[in-house]
Amino acid sequence: MSDDAPRYWTPAYVERFVEALNRDDEFQDTAGSFSETIELRCLDTPDAEDVTATYTFEEGRVVDVDLWIDDAPSDQMREEAVDTDAIMARATAPYDVWMQMDQGEMGATEAIASPDYKIDGSMMQIMSNMGVFRGMMSVAADVEKTY
């Protein structure tokens, strides 16, 4: 692992993750015409922050990502309602759960069943796009990083 590998859930990591998603042929094949917005929230990072990353996809490519970083616990972030007109799905979990998923210790199905992982949105839409979510997890796991 190189010295310049960003730590997981930092802005530098998110930037590398987006680049990796957009250049990964297997993910692009899986994502195909996926054109939705997904919000991922990580609570209690090692920097004592809560982080929200909102990814907007068009035709399987990330065309925009918005980051919101606040001191943990961010009451404003944690209490924010989901705007299901703008966001297809929002997943929220503590840093250690995201880390377990990233390291392959917990799969998507196990995460959904975990009381520490919360997913909001239409379960029918989420389940019909599980290939995209699994693909995102796979690409994320391959991005060089530190924890």
mmCIF file of N, CA and C in Angstrom:
data_model
loop_
_atom_site.group_PDB
_atom_site.id
_atom_site.type_symbol
_atom_site.label_atom_id
_atom_site.label_comp_id
_atom_site.label_asym_id
_atom_site.label_seq_id
_atom_site.Cartn_x
_atom_site.Cartn_y
_atom_site.Cartn_z
ATOM 1 N N MET A 1 0.846 -1.167 0.000
ATOM 2 C CA MET A 1 0.000 0.000 0.000
ATOM 3 C C MET A 1 0.896 1.237 0.000
ATOM 4 N N SER A 2 0.603 2.191 -0.852
ATOM 5 C CA SER A 2 1.456 3.375 -0.940
ATOM 6 C C SER A 2 1.167 4.356 0.186
ATOM 7 N N ASP A 3 2.140 5.227 0.444
ATOM 8 C CA ASP A 3 2.007 6.212 1.510
ATOM 9 C C ASP A 3 0.922 7.240 1.231
ATOM 10 N N ASP A 4 0.579 7.435 -0.053
ATOM 11 C CA ASP A 4 -0.408 8.450 -0.388
ATOM 12 C C ASP A 4 -1.832 7.893 -0.494
ATOM 13 N N ALA A 5 -2.038 6.663 -0.053
ATOM 14 C CA ALA A 5 -3.382 6.089 -0.071
ATOM 15 C C ALA A 5 -4.268 6.859 0.909
ATOM 16 N N PRO A 6 -5.402 7.359 0.428
ATOM 17 C CA PRO A 6 -6.274 8.130 1.321
ATOM 18 C C PRO A 6 -6.986 7.222 2.318
ATOM 19 N N ARG A 7 -7.390 7.805 3.429
ATOM 20 C CA ARG A 7 -8.152 7.021 4.394
ATOM 21 C C ARG A 7 -9.604 6.937 3.924
ATOM 22 N N TYR A 8 -10.186 5.805 4.171
ATOM 23 C CA TYR A 8 -11.575 5.503 3.842
ATOM 24 C C TYR A 8 -12.495 6.613 4.348
ATOM 25 N N TRP A 9 -13.442 7.004 3.529
ATOM 26 C CA TRP A 9 -14.476 7.997 3.841
ATOM 27 C C TRP A 9 -13.964 9.426 3.970
ATOM 28 N N THR A 10 -12.769 9.706 3.449
ATOM 29 C CA THR A 10 -12.287 11.084 3.382
ATOM 30 C C THR A 10 -12.597 11.629 1.980
ATOM 31 N N PRO A 11 -12.570 12.949 1.791
ATOM 32 C CA PRO A 11 -12.800 13.491 0.444
ATOM 33 C C PRO A 11 -11.845 12.910 -0.606
ATOM 34 N N ALA A 12 -10.589 12.703 -0.252
ATOM 35 C CA ALA A 12 -9.629 12.135 -1.210
ATOM 36 C C ALA A 12 -10.025 10.712 -1.598
ATOM 37 N N TYR A 13 -10.512 9.938 -0.642
ATOM 38 C CA TYR A 13 -10.965 8.580 -0.951
ATOM 39 C C TYR A 13 -12.185 8.626 -1.875
ATOM 40 N N VAL A 14 -13.156 9.477 -1.550
ATOM 41 C CA VAL A 14 -14.381 9.571 -2.361
ATOM 42 C C VAL A 14 -14.028 9.939 -3.794
ATOM 43 N N GLU A 15 -13.076 10.840 -3.969
ATOM 44 C CA GLU A 15 -12.640 11.229 -5.313
ATOM 45 C C GLU A 15 -12.083 10.018 -6.072
ATOM 46 N N ARG A 16 -11.239 9.238 -5.421
ATOM 47 C CA ARG A 16 -10.677 8.032 -6.063
ATOM 48 C C ARG A 16 -11.760 6.996 -6.346
ATOM 49 N N PHE A 17 -12.724 6.877 -5.438
ATOM 50 C CA PHE A 17 -13.825 5.928 -5.612
ATOM 51 C C PHE A 17 -14.641 6.287 -6.857
ATOM 52 N N VAL A 18 -14.973 7.566 -7.017
ATOM 53 C CA VAL A 18 -15.747 8.005 -8.188
ATOM 54 C C VAL A 18 -14.971 7.727 -9.470
ATOM 55 N N GLU A 19 -13.686 8.041 -9.474
ATOM 56 C CA GLU A 19 -12.855 7.760 -10.653
ATOM 57 C C GLU A 19 -12.861 6.266 -10.972
ATOM 58 N N ALA A 20 -12.751 5.440 -9.939
ATOM 59 C CA ALA A 20 -12.724 3.990 -10.130
ATOM 60 C C ALA A 20 -14.061 3.478 -10.673
ATOM 61 N N LEU A 21 -15.181 3.982 -10.136
ATOM 62 C CA LEU A 21 -16.496 3.574 -10.641
ATOM 63 C C LEU A 21 -16.636 3.887 -12.125
ATOM 64 N N ASN A 22 -16.205 5.072 -12.505
ATOM 65 C CA ASN A 22 -16.399 5.514 -13.885
ATOM 66 C C ASN A 22 -15.454 4.864 -14.884
ATOM 67 N N ARG A 23 -14.377 4.247 -14.394
ATOM 68 C CA ARG A 23 -13.464 3.585 -15.343
ATOM 69 C C ARG A 23 -13.516 2.056 -15.258
ATOM 70 N N ASP A 24 -14.283 1.516 -14.321
ATOM 71 C CA ASP A 24 -14.352 0.072 -14.146
ATOM 72 C C ASP A 24 -15.346 -0.526 -15.150
ATOM 73 N N ASP A 25 -14.827 -1.288 -16.116
ATOM 74 C CA ASP A 25 -15.676 -1.842 -17.185
ATOM 75 C C ASP A 25 -16.753 -2.764 -16.647
ATOM 76 N N GLU A 26 -16.400 -3.600 -15.675
ATOM 77 C CA GLU A 26 -17.389 -4.531 -15.119
ATOM 78 C C GLU A 26 -18.522 -3.770 -14.430
ATOM 79 N N PHE A 27 -18.160 -2.736 -13.657
ATOM 80 C CA PHE A 27 -19.205 -1.940 -13.014
ATOM 81 C C PHE A 27 -20.065 -1.245 -14.061
ATOM 82 N N GLN A 28 -19.429 -0.703 -15.089
ATOM 83 C CA GLN A 28 -20.186 -0.011 -16.138
ATOM 84 C C GLN A 28 -21.164 -0.955 -16.833
ATOM 85 N N ASP A 29 -20.739 -2.194 -17.068
ATOM 86 C CA ASP A 29 -21.646 -3.189 -17.656
ATOM 87 C C ASP A 29 -22.823 -3.462 -16.733
ATOM 88 N N THR A 30 -22.549 -3.572 -15.436
ATOM 89 C CA THR A 30 -23.603 -3.840 -14.454
ATOM 90 C C THR A 30 -24.533 -2.642 -14.313
ATOM 91 N N ALA A 31 -23.967 -1.448 -14.211
ATOM 92 C CA ALA A 31 -24.761 -0.243 -13.974
ATOM 93 C C ALA A 31 -25.579 0.136 -15.204
ATOM 94 N N GLY A 32 -25.055 -0.135 -16.404
ATOM 95 C CA GLY A 32 -25.792 0.092 -17.638
ATOM 96 C C GLY A 32 -26.484 1.442 -17.705
ATOM 97 N N SER A 33 -27.818 1.417 -17.688
ATOM 98 C CA SER A 33 -28.598 2.650 -17.830
ATOM 99 C C SER A 33 -29.019 3.226 -16.479
ATOM 100 N N PHE A 34 -28.393 2.761 -15.395
ATOM 101 C CA PHE A 34 -28.745 3.244 -14.055
ATOM 102 C C PHE A 34 -28.581 4.761 -13.986
ATOM 103 N N SER A 35 -29.670 5.461 -13.728
ATOM 104 C CA SER A 35 -29.671 6.928 -13.655
ATOM 105 C C SER A 35 -30.475 7.348 -12.433
ATOM 106 N N GLU A 36 -29.834 7.283 -11.295
ATOM 107 C CA GLU A 36 -30.480 7.581 -10.016
ATOM 108 C C GLU A 36 -29.481 8.292 -9.112
ATOM 109 N N THR A 37 -29.983 8.736 -7.966
ATOM 110 C CA THR A 37 -29.122 9.339 -6.953
ATOM 111 C C THR A 37 -29.165 8.471 -5.707
ATOM 112 N N ILE A 38 -27.973 8.188 -5.178
ATOM 113 C CA ILE A 38 -27.822 7.343 -4.002
ATOM 114 C C ILE A 38 -27.047 8.137 -2.952
ATOM 115 N N GLU A 39 -27.524 8.070 -1.732
ATOM 116 C CA GLU A 39 -26.854 8.767 -0.639
ATOM 117 C C GLU A 39 -26.309 7.736 0.342
ATOM 118 N N LEU A 40 -25.026 7.841 0.643
ATOM 119 C CA LEU A 40 -24.382 6.964 1.613
ATOM 120 C C LEU A 40 -23.914 7.820 2.777
ATOM 121 N N ARG A 41 -24.246 7.385 3.989
ATOM 122 C CA ARG A 41 -23.860 8.152 5.179
ATOM 123 C C ARG A 41 -23.031 7.286 6.107
ATOM 124 N N CYS A 42 -21.902 7.843 6.526
ATOM 125 C CA CYS A 42 -20.988 7.162 7.433
ATOM 126 C C CYS A 42 -20.928 7.957 8.727
ATOM 127 N N LEU A 43 -21.238 7.297 9.821
ATOM 128 C CA LEU A 43 -21.262 7.959 11.118
ATOM 129 C C LEU A 43 -20.008 7.620 11.911
ATOM 130 N N ASP A 44 -19.521 8.603 12.629
ATOM 131 C CA ASP A 44 -18.402 8.407 13.567
ATOM 132 C C ASP A 44 -17.121 7.916 12.895
ATOM 133 N N THR A 45 -16.627 8.686 11.924
ATOM 134 C CA THR A 45 -15.355 8.346 11.286
ATOM 135 C C THR A 45 -14.216 8.530 12.292
ATOM 136 N N PRO A 46 -13.021 8.056 11.977
ATOM 137 C CA PRO A 46 -11.884 8.249 12.880
ATOM 138 C C PRO A 46 -11.559 9.728 13.153
ATOM 139 N N ASP A 47 -12.037 10.626 12.295
ATOM 140 C CA ASP A 47 -11.840 12.062 12.513
ATOM 141 C C ASP A 47 -12.955 12.666 13.362
ATOM 142 N N ALA A 48 -13.789 11.806 13.973
ATOM 143 C CA ALA A 48 -14.930 12.251 14.785
ATOM 144 C C ALA A 48 -15.893 13.089 13.953
ATOM 145 N N GLU A 49 -16.146 12.603 12.732
ATOM 146 C CA GLU A 49 -17.059 13.289 11.815
ATOM 147 C C GLU A 49 -18.136 12.326 11.335
ATOM 148 N N ASP A 50 -19.242 12.908 10.908
ATOM 149 C CA ASP A 50 -20.268 12.200 10.150
ATOM 150 C C ASP A 50 -20.121 12.693 8.711
ATOM 151 N N VAL A 51 -20.219 11.779 7.756
ATOM 152 C CA VAL A 51 -20.017 12.129 6.352
ATOM 153 C C VAL A 51 -21.183 11.596 5.526
ATOM 154 N N THR A 52 -21.725 12.461 4.684
ATOM 155 C CA THR A 52 -22.730 12.051 3.708
ATOM 156 C C THR A 52 -22.137 12.258 2.324
ATOM 157 N N ALA A 53 -22.180 11.220 1.495
ATOM 158 C CA ALA A 53 -21.749 11.310 0.104
ATOM 159 C C ALA A 53 -22.969 10.992 -0.761
ATOM 160 N N THR A 54 -23.366 11.946 -1.575
ATOM 161 C CA THR A 54 -24.532 11.784 -2.447
ATOM 162 C C THR A 54 -24.027 11.658 -3.881
ATOM 163 N N TYR A 55 -24.252 10.472 -4.469
ATOM 164 C CA TYR A 55 -23.752 10.145 -5.803
ATOM 165 C C TYR A 55 -24.902 10.213 -6.806
ATOM 166 N N THR A 56 -24.732 11.018 -7.846
ATOM 167 C CA THR A 56 -25.727 11.097 -8.918
ATOM 168 C C THR A 56 -25.178 10.364 -10.131
ATOM 169 N N PHE A 57 -25.939 9.364 -10.579
ATOM 170 C CA PHE A 57 -25.566 8.537 -11.727
ATOM 171 C C PHE A 57 -26.404 8.905 -12.943
ATOM 172 N N GLU A 58 -25.773 8.909 -14.101
ATOM 173 C CA GLU A 58 -26.476 9.003 -15.385
ATOM 174 C C GLU A 58 -25.880 7.938 -16.283
ATOM 175 N N GLU A 59 -26.742 7.045 -16.744
ATOM 176 C CA GLU A 59 -26.305 5.958 -17.626
ATOM 177 C C GLU A 59 -25.118 5.202 -17.034
ATOM 178 N N GLY A 60 -25.185 4.930 -15.709
ATOM 179 C CA GLY A 60 -24.179 4.119 -15.042
ATOM 180 C C GLY A 60 -22.922 4.856 -14.614
ATOM 181 N N ARG A 61 -22.792 6.122 -14.983
ATOM 182 C CA ARG A 61 -21.606 6.899 -14.624
ATOM 183 C C ARG A 61 -21.953 7.916 -13.538
ATOM 184 N N VAL A 62 -21.027 8.121 -12.608
ATOM 185 C CA VAL A 62 -21.219 9.154 -11.591
ATOM 186 C C VAL A 62 -20.930 10.496 -12.255
ATOM 187 N N VAL A 63 -21.948 11.360 -12.276
ATOM 188 C CA VAL A 63 -21.784 12.674 -12.903
ATOM 189 C C VAL A 63 -21.681 13.783 -11.856
ATOM 190 N N ASP A 64 -22.013 13.457 -10.603
ATOM 191 C CA ASP A 64 -21.911 14.446 -9.538
ATOM 192 C C ASP A 64 -21.812 13.731 -8.201
ATOM 193 N N VAL A 65 -21.030 14.298 -7.304
ATOM 194 C CA VAL A 65 -20.984 13.793 -5.933
ATOM 195 C C VAL A 65 -20.936 15.003 -5.009
ATOM 196 N N ASP A 66 -21.806 15.003 -4.027
ATOM 197 C CA ASP A 66 -21.832 16.058 -3.023
ATOM 198 C C ASP A 66 -21.427 15.448 -1.691
ATOM 199 N N LEU A 67 -20.507 16.106 -1.019
ATOM 200 C CA LEU A 67 -20.065 15.662 0.306
ATOM 201 C C LEU A 67 -20.545 16.650 1.357
ATOM 202 N N TRP A 68 -21.039 16.110 2.447
ATOM 203 C CA TRP A 68 -21.409 16.916 3.600
ATOM 204 C C TRP A 68 -20.666 16.292 4.774
ATOM 205 N N ILE A 69 -19.809 17.072 5.390
ATOM 206 C CA ILE A 69 -19.008 16.589 6.515
ATOM 207 C C ILE A 69 -19.312 17.487 7.711
ATOM 208 N N ASP A 70 -19.623 16.867 8.831
ATOM 209 C CA ASP A 70 -19.966 17.617 10.038
ATOM 210 C C ASP A 70 -19.380 16.891 11.250
ATOM 211 N N ASP A 71 -19.164 17.623 12.319
ATOM 212 C CA ASP A 71 -18.675 17.005 13.547
ATOM 213 C C ASP A 71 -19.681 15.977 14.052
ATOM 214 N N ALA A 72 -19.185 14.834 14.485
ATOM 215 C CA ALA A 72 -20.052 13.768 15.008
ATOM 216 C C ALA A 72 -20.283 13.978 16.501
ATOM 217 N N PRO A 73 -21.444 13.681 16.963
ATOM 218 C CA PRO A 73 -22.631 13.320 16.192
ATOM 219 C C PRO A 73 -23.318 14.566 15.642
ATOM 220 N N SER A 74 -23.610 14.552 14.355
ATOM 221 C CA SER A 74 -24.286 15.674 13.708
ATOM 222 C C SER A 74 -25.793 15.463 13.809
ATOM 223 N N ASP A 75 -26.407 16.144 14.750
ATOM 224 C CA ASP A 75 -27.859 16.015 14.894
ATOM 225 C C ASP A 75 -28.567 16.405 13.607
ATOM 226 N N GLN A 76 -28.085 17.467 12.959
ATOM 227 C CA GLN A 76 -28.717 17.916 11.724
ATOM 228 C C GLN A 76 -28.676 16.815 10.658
ATOM 229 N N MET A 77 -27.510 16.195 10.483
ATOM 230 C CA MET A 77 -27.370 15.154 9.474
ATOM 231 C C MET A 77 -28.174 13.907 9.866
ATOM 232 N N ARG A 78 -28.041 13.493 11.100
ATOM 233 C CA ARG A 78 -28.668 12.250 11.534
ATOM 234 C C ARG A 78 -30.187 12.329 11.560
ATOM 235 N N GLU A 79 -30.726 13.538 11.737
ATOM 236 C CA GLU A 79 -32.183 13.696 11.804
ATOM 237 C C GLU A 79 -32.794 14.120 10.481
ATOM 238 N N GLU A 80 -31.971 14.335 9.463
ATOM 239 C CA GLU A 80 -32.479 14.783 8.168
ATOM 240 C C GLU A 80 -33.368 13.712 7.541
ATOM 241 N N ALA A 81 -34.552 14.133 7.120
ATOM 242 C CA ALA A 81 -35.485 13.219 6.460
ATOM 243 C C ALA A 81 -34.972 12.891 5.056
ATOM 244 N N VAL A 82 -35.364 11.745 4.562
ATOM 245 C CA VAL A 82 -34.984 11.330 3.209
ATOM 246 C C VAL A 82 -35.946 11.954 2.213
ATOM 247 N N ASP A 83 -35.397 12.607 1.202
ATOM 248 C CA ASP A 83 -36.214 13.162 0.125
ATOM 249 C C ASP A 83 -36.278 12.106 -0.978
ATOM 250 N N THR A 84 -37.290 11.235 -0.909
ATOM 251 C CA THR A 84 -37.375 10.117 -1.852
ATOM 252 C C THR A 84 -37.719 10.567 -3.268
ATOM 253 N N ASP A 85 -38.084 11.847 -3.448
ATOM 254 C CA ASP A 85 -38.275 12.357 -4.809
ATOM 255 C C ASP A 85 -36.919 12.619 -5.466
ATOM 256 N N ALA A 86 -35.905 12.912 -4.655
ATOM 257 C CA ALA A 86 -34.581 13.240 -5.184
ATOM 258 C C ALA A 86 -33.585 12.088 -5.046
ATOM 259 N N ILE A 87 -33.808 11.213 -4.058
ATOM 260 C CA ILE A 87 -32.850 10.154 -3.747
ATOM 261 C C ILE A 87 -33.548 8.796 -3.799
ATOM 262 N N MET A 88 -32.992 7.882 -4.596
ATOM 263 C CA MET A 88 -33.579 6.547 -4.704
ATOM 264 C C MET A 88 -33.379 5.759 -3.416
ATOM 265 N N ALA A 89 -32.175 5.877 -2.847
ATOM 266 C CA ALA A 89 -31.860 5.103 -1.646
ATOM 267 C C ALA A 89 -30.840 5.853 -0.811
ATOM 268 N N ARG A 90 -30.973 5.676 0.510
ATOM 269 C CA ARG A 90 -29.981 6.231 1.433
ATOM 270 C C ARG A 90 -29.597 5.137 2.412
ATOM 271 N N ALA A 91 -28.300 4.875 2.502
ATOM 272 C CA ALA A 91 -27.776 3.874 3.432
ATOM 273 C C ALA A 91 -26.960 4.594 4.496
ATOM 274 N N THR A 92 -27.215 4.240 5.754
ATOM 275 C CA THR A 92 -26.527 4.864 6.880
ATOM 276 C C THR A 92 -25.960 3.776 7.778
ATOM 277 N N ALA A 93 -24.691 3.936 8.139
ATOM 278 C CA ALA A 93 -24.055 2.972 9.045
ATOM 279 C C ALA A 93 -22.854 3.639 9.708
ATOM 280 N N PRO A 94 -22.463 3.117 10.867
ATOM 281 C CA PRO A 94 -21.230 3.600 11.491
ATOM 282 C C PRO A 94 -20.011 3.173 10.662
ATOM 283 N N TYR A 95 -18.925 3.890 10.865
ATOM 284 C CA TYR A 95 -17.679 3.635 10.141
ATOM 285 C C TYR A 95 -17.265 2.166 10.209
ATOM 286 N N ASP A 96 -17.366 1.550 11.401
ATOM 287 C CA ASP A 96 -16.892 0.162 11.523
ATOM 288 C C ASP A 96 -17.716 -0.804 10.675
ATOM 289 N N VAL A 97 -18.997 -0.528 10.476
ATOM 290 C CA VAL A 97 -19.819 -1.393 9.613
ATOM 291 C C VAL A 97 -19.404 -1.213 8.154
ATOM 292 N N TRP A 98 -19.211 0.046 7.721
ATOM 293 C CA TRP A 98 -18.732 0.271 6.351
ATOM 294 C C TRP A 98 -17.388 -0.434 6.133
ATOM 295 N N MET A 99 -16.519 -0.369 7.150
ATOM 296 C CA MET A 99 -15.208 -1.002 7.048
ATOM 297 C C MET A 99 -15.356 -2.526 6.907
ATOM 298 N N GLN A 100 -16.258 -3.124 7.678
ATOM 299 C CA GLN A 100 -16.491 -4.572 7.578
ATOM 300 C C GLN A 100 -16.983 -4.944 6.178
ATOM 301 N N MET A 101 -17.878 -4.140 5.614
ATOM 302 C CA MET A 101 -18.363 -4.411 4.258
ATOM 303 C C MET A 101 -17.227 -4.255 3.256
ATOM 304 N N ASP A 102 -16.419 -3.204 3.419
ATOM 305 C CA ASP A 102 -15.320 -2.942 2.492
ATOM 306 C C ASP A 102 -14.291 -4.064 2.514
ATOM 307 N N GLN A 103 -14.070 -4.654 3.689
ATOM 308 C CA GLN A 103 -13.077 -5.718 3.823
ATOM 309 C C GLN A 103 -13.656 -7.106 3.529
ATOM 310 N N GLY A 104 -14.928 -7.156 3.110
ATOM 311 C CA GLY A 104 -15.553 -8.429 2.756
ATOM 312 C C GLY A 104 -16.003 -9.253 3.943
ATOM 313 N N GLU A 105 -16.009 -8.659 5.135
ATOM 314 C CA GLU A 105 -16.449 -9.381 6.335
ATOM 315 C C GLU A 105 -17.965 -9.383 6.474
ATOM 316 N N MET A 106 -18.635 -8.505 5.730
ATOM 317 C CA MET A 106 -20.088 -8.406 5.772
ATOM 318 C C MET A 106 -20.578 -8.098 4.357
ATOM 319 N N GLY A 107 -21.522 -8.899 3.871
ATOM 320 C CA GLY A 107 -22.079 -8.683 2.543
ATOM 321 C C GLY A 107 -23.282 -7.760 2.603
ATOM 322 N N ALA A 108 -23.808 -7.412 1.427
ATOM 323 C CA ALA A 108 -24.949 -6.502 1.339
ATOM 324 C C ALA A 108 -26.165 -7.058 2.071
ATOM 325 N N THR A 109 -26.429 -8.339 1.923
ATOM 326 C CA THR A 109 -27.592 -8.956 2.571
ATOM 327 C C THR A 109 -27.435 -8.925 4.083
ATOM 328 N N GLU A 110 -26.229 -9.233 4.576
ATOM 329 C CA GLU A 110 -25.972 -9.178 6.024
ATOM 330 C C GLU A 110 -26.106 -7.750 6.545
ATOM 331 N N ALA A 111 -25.625 -6.790 5.757
ATOM 332 C CA ALA A 111 -25.706 -5.387 6.169
ATOM 333 C C ALA A 111 -27.157 -4.964 6.324
ATOM 334 N N ILE A 112 -27.976 -5.298 5.331
ATOM 335 C CA ILE A 112 -29.391 -4.924 5.377
ATOM 336 C C ILE A 112 -30.069 -5.517 6.603
ATOM 337 N N ALA A 113 -29.643 -6.705 7.012
ATOM 338 C CA ALA A 113 -30.224 -7.365 8.184
ATOM 339 C C ALA A 113 -29.664 -6.837 9.499
ATOM 340 N N SER A 114 -28.559 -6.088 9.454
ATOM 341 C CA SER A 114 -27.913 -5.604 10.664
ATOM 342 C C SER A 114 -28.681 -4.431 11.280
ATOM 343 N N PRO A 115 -28.819 -4.403 12.598
ATOM 344 C CA PRO A 115 -29.479 -3.263 13.240
ATOM 345 C C PRO A 115 -28.644 -1.978 13.155
ATOM 346 N N ASP A 116 -27.350 -2.104 12.823
ATOM 347 C CA ASP A 116 -26.470 -0.939 12.723
ATOM 348 C C ASP A 116 -26.478 -0.305 11.334
ATOM 349 N N TYR A 117 -27.144 -0.949 10.392
ATOM 350 C CA TYR A 117 -27.195 -0.474 9.009
ATOM 351 C C TYR A 117 -28.642 -0.131 8.698
ATOM 352 N N LYS A 118 -28.860 1.079 8.213
ATOM 353 C CA LYS A 118 -30.227 1.512 7.909
ATOM 354 C C LYS A 118 -30.292 1.906 6.453
ATOM 355 N N ILE A 119 -31.299 1.398 5.768
ATOM 356 C CA ILE A 119 -31.484 1.771 4.372
ATOM 357 C C ILE A 119 -32.888 2.340 4.213
ATOM 358 N N ASP A 120 -32.969 3.467 3.529
ATOM 359 C CA ASP A 120 -34.239 4.137 3.273
ATOM 360 C C ASP A 120 -34.464 4.208 1.780
ATOM 361 N N GLY A 121 -35.728 4.123 1.396
ATOM 362 C CA GLY A 121 -36.098 4.196 -0.011
ATOM 363 C C GLY A 121 -37.012 3.044 -0.349
ATOM 364 N N SER A 122 -37.404 2.983 -1.605
ATOM 365 C CA SER A 122 -38.283 1.917 -2.079
ATOM 366 C C SER A 122 -37.513 0.596 -2.102
ATOM 367 N N MET A 123 -37.919 -0.334 -1.242
ATOM 368 C CA MET A 123 -37.221 -1.629 -1.202
ATOM 369 C C MET A 123 -37.322 -2.354 -2.545
ATOM 370 N N MET A 124 -38.416 -2.143 -3.257
ATOM 371 C CA MET A 124 -38.547 -2.780 -4.571
ATOM 372 C C MET A 124 -37.471 -2.236 -5.526
ATOM 373 N N GLN A 125 -37.275 -0.918 -5.529
ATOM 374 C CA GLN A 125 -36.242 -0.324 -6.386
ATOM 375 C C GLN A 125 -34.853 -0.743 -5.926
ATOM 376 N N ILE A 126 -34.655 -0.745 -4.626
ATOM 377 C CA ILE A 126 -33.346 -1.120 -4.084
ATOM 378 C C ILE A 126 -33.013 -2.559 -4.466
ATOM 379 N N MET A 127 -33.953 -3.474 -4.246
ATOM 380 C CA MET A 127 -33.702 -4.887 -4.559
ATOM 381 C C MET A 127 -33.491 -5.104 -6.061
ATOM 382 N N SER A 128 -34.221 -4.354 -6.888
ATOM 383 C CA SER A 128 -34.064 -4.549 -8.333
ATOM 384 C C SER A 128 -32.738 -3.970 -8.838
ATOM 385 N N ASN A 129 -32.067 -3.184 -8.009
ATOM 386 C CA ASN A 129 -30.770 -2.619 -8.387
ATOM 387 C C ASN A 129 -29.628 -3.134 -7.515
ATOM 388 N N MET A 130 -29.822 -4.290 -6.876
ATOM 389 C CA MET A 130 -28.784 -4.839 -6.000
ATOM 390 C C MET A 130 -27.464 -5.063 -6.736
ATOM 391 N N GLY A 131 -27.512 -5.356 -8.013
ATOM 392 C CA GLY A 131 -26.287 -5.535 -8.794
ATOM 393 C C GLY A 131 -25.440 -4.262 -8.790
ATOM 394 N N VAL A 132 -26.103 -3.105 -8.865
ATOM 395 C CA VAL A 132 -25.381 -1.826 -8.834
ATOM 396 C C VAL A 132 -24.746 -1.637 -7.459
ATOM 397 N N PHE A 133 -25.515 -1.910 -6.395
ATOM 398 C CA PHE A 133 -24.987 -1.749 -5.038
ATOM 399 C C PHE A 133 -23.824 -2.708 -4.777
ATOM 400 N N ARG A 134 -23.967 -3.951 -5.201
ATOM 401 C CA ARG A 134 -22.870 -4.916 -5.033
ATOM 402 C C ARG A 134 -21.653 -4.488 -5.848
ATOM 403 N N GLY A 135 -21.907 -3.983 -7.052
ATOM 404 C CA GLY A 135 -20.813 -3.506 -7.895
ATOM 405 C C GLY A 135 -20.083 -2.339 -7.252
ATOM 406 N N MET A 136 -20.837 -1.420 -6.645
ATOM 407 C CA MET A 136 -20.214 -0.293 -5.947
ATOM 408 C C MET A 136 -19.341 -0.799 -4.804
ATOM 409 N N MET A 137 -19.841 -1.783 -4.054
ATOM 410 C CA MET A 137 -19.071 -2.349 -2.941
ATOM 411 C C MET A 137 -17.789 -3.004 -3.442
ATOM 412 N N SER A 138 -17.882 -3.695 -4.561
ATOM 413 C CA SER A 138 -16.721 -4.377 -5.123
ATOM 414 C C SER A 138 -15.663 -3.364 -5.580
ATOM 415 N N VAL A 139 -16.104 -2.323 -6.275
ATOM 416 C CA VAL A 139 -15.159 -1.291 -6.724
ATOM 417 C C VAL A 139 -14.540 -0.593 -5.515
ATOM 418 N N ALA A 140 -15.359 -0.265 -4.530
ATOM 419 C CA ALA A 140 -14.863 0.407 -3.314
ATOM 420 C C ALA A 140 -13.779 -0.419 -2.641
ATOM 421 N N ALA A 141 -13.998 -1.727 -2.570
ATOM 422 C CA ALA A 141 -13.031 -2.613 -1.914
ATOM 423 C C ALA A 141 -11.682 -2.603 -2.628
ATOM 424 N N ASP A 142 -11.700 -2.362 -3.944
ATOM 425 C CA ASP A 142 -10.464 -2.374 -4.720
ATOM 426 C C ASP A 142 -9.714 -1.042 -4.724
ATOM 427 N N VAL A 143 -10.359 0.018 -4.251
ATOM 428 C CA VAL A 143 -9.686 1.319 -4.212
ATOM 429 C C VAL A 143 -8.652 1.279 -3.083
ATOM 430 N N GLU A 144 -7.413 1.650 -3.422
ATOM 431 C CA GLU A 144 -6.355 1.647 -2.414
ATOM 432 C C GLU A 144 -6.672 2.682 -1.350
ATOM 433 N N LYS A 145 -6.570 2.260 -0.084
ATOM 434 C CA LYS A 145 -6.929 3.140 1.019
ATOM 435 C C LYS A 145 -6.302 2.651 2.294
ATOM 436 N N THR A 146 -6.396 3.480 3.310
ATOM 437 C CA THR A 146 -6.061 3.067 4.674
ATOM 438 C C THR A 146 -7.335 3.199 5.494
ATOM 439 N N TYR A 147 -7.329 2.614 6.668
ATOM 440 C CA TYR A 147 -8.499 2.707 7.561
ATOM 441 C C TYR A 147 -8.145 3.507 8.789
#
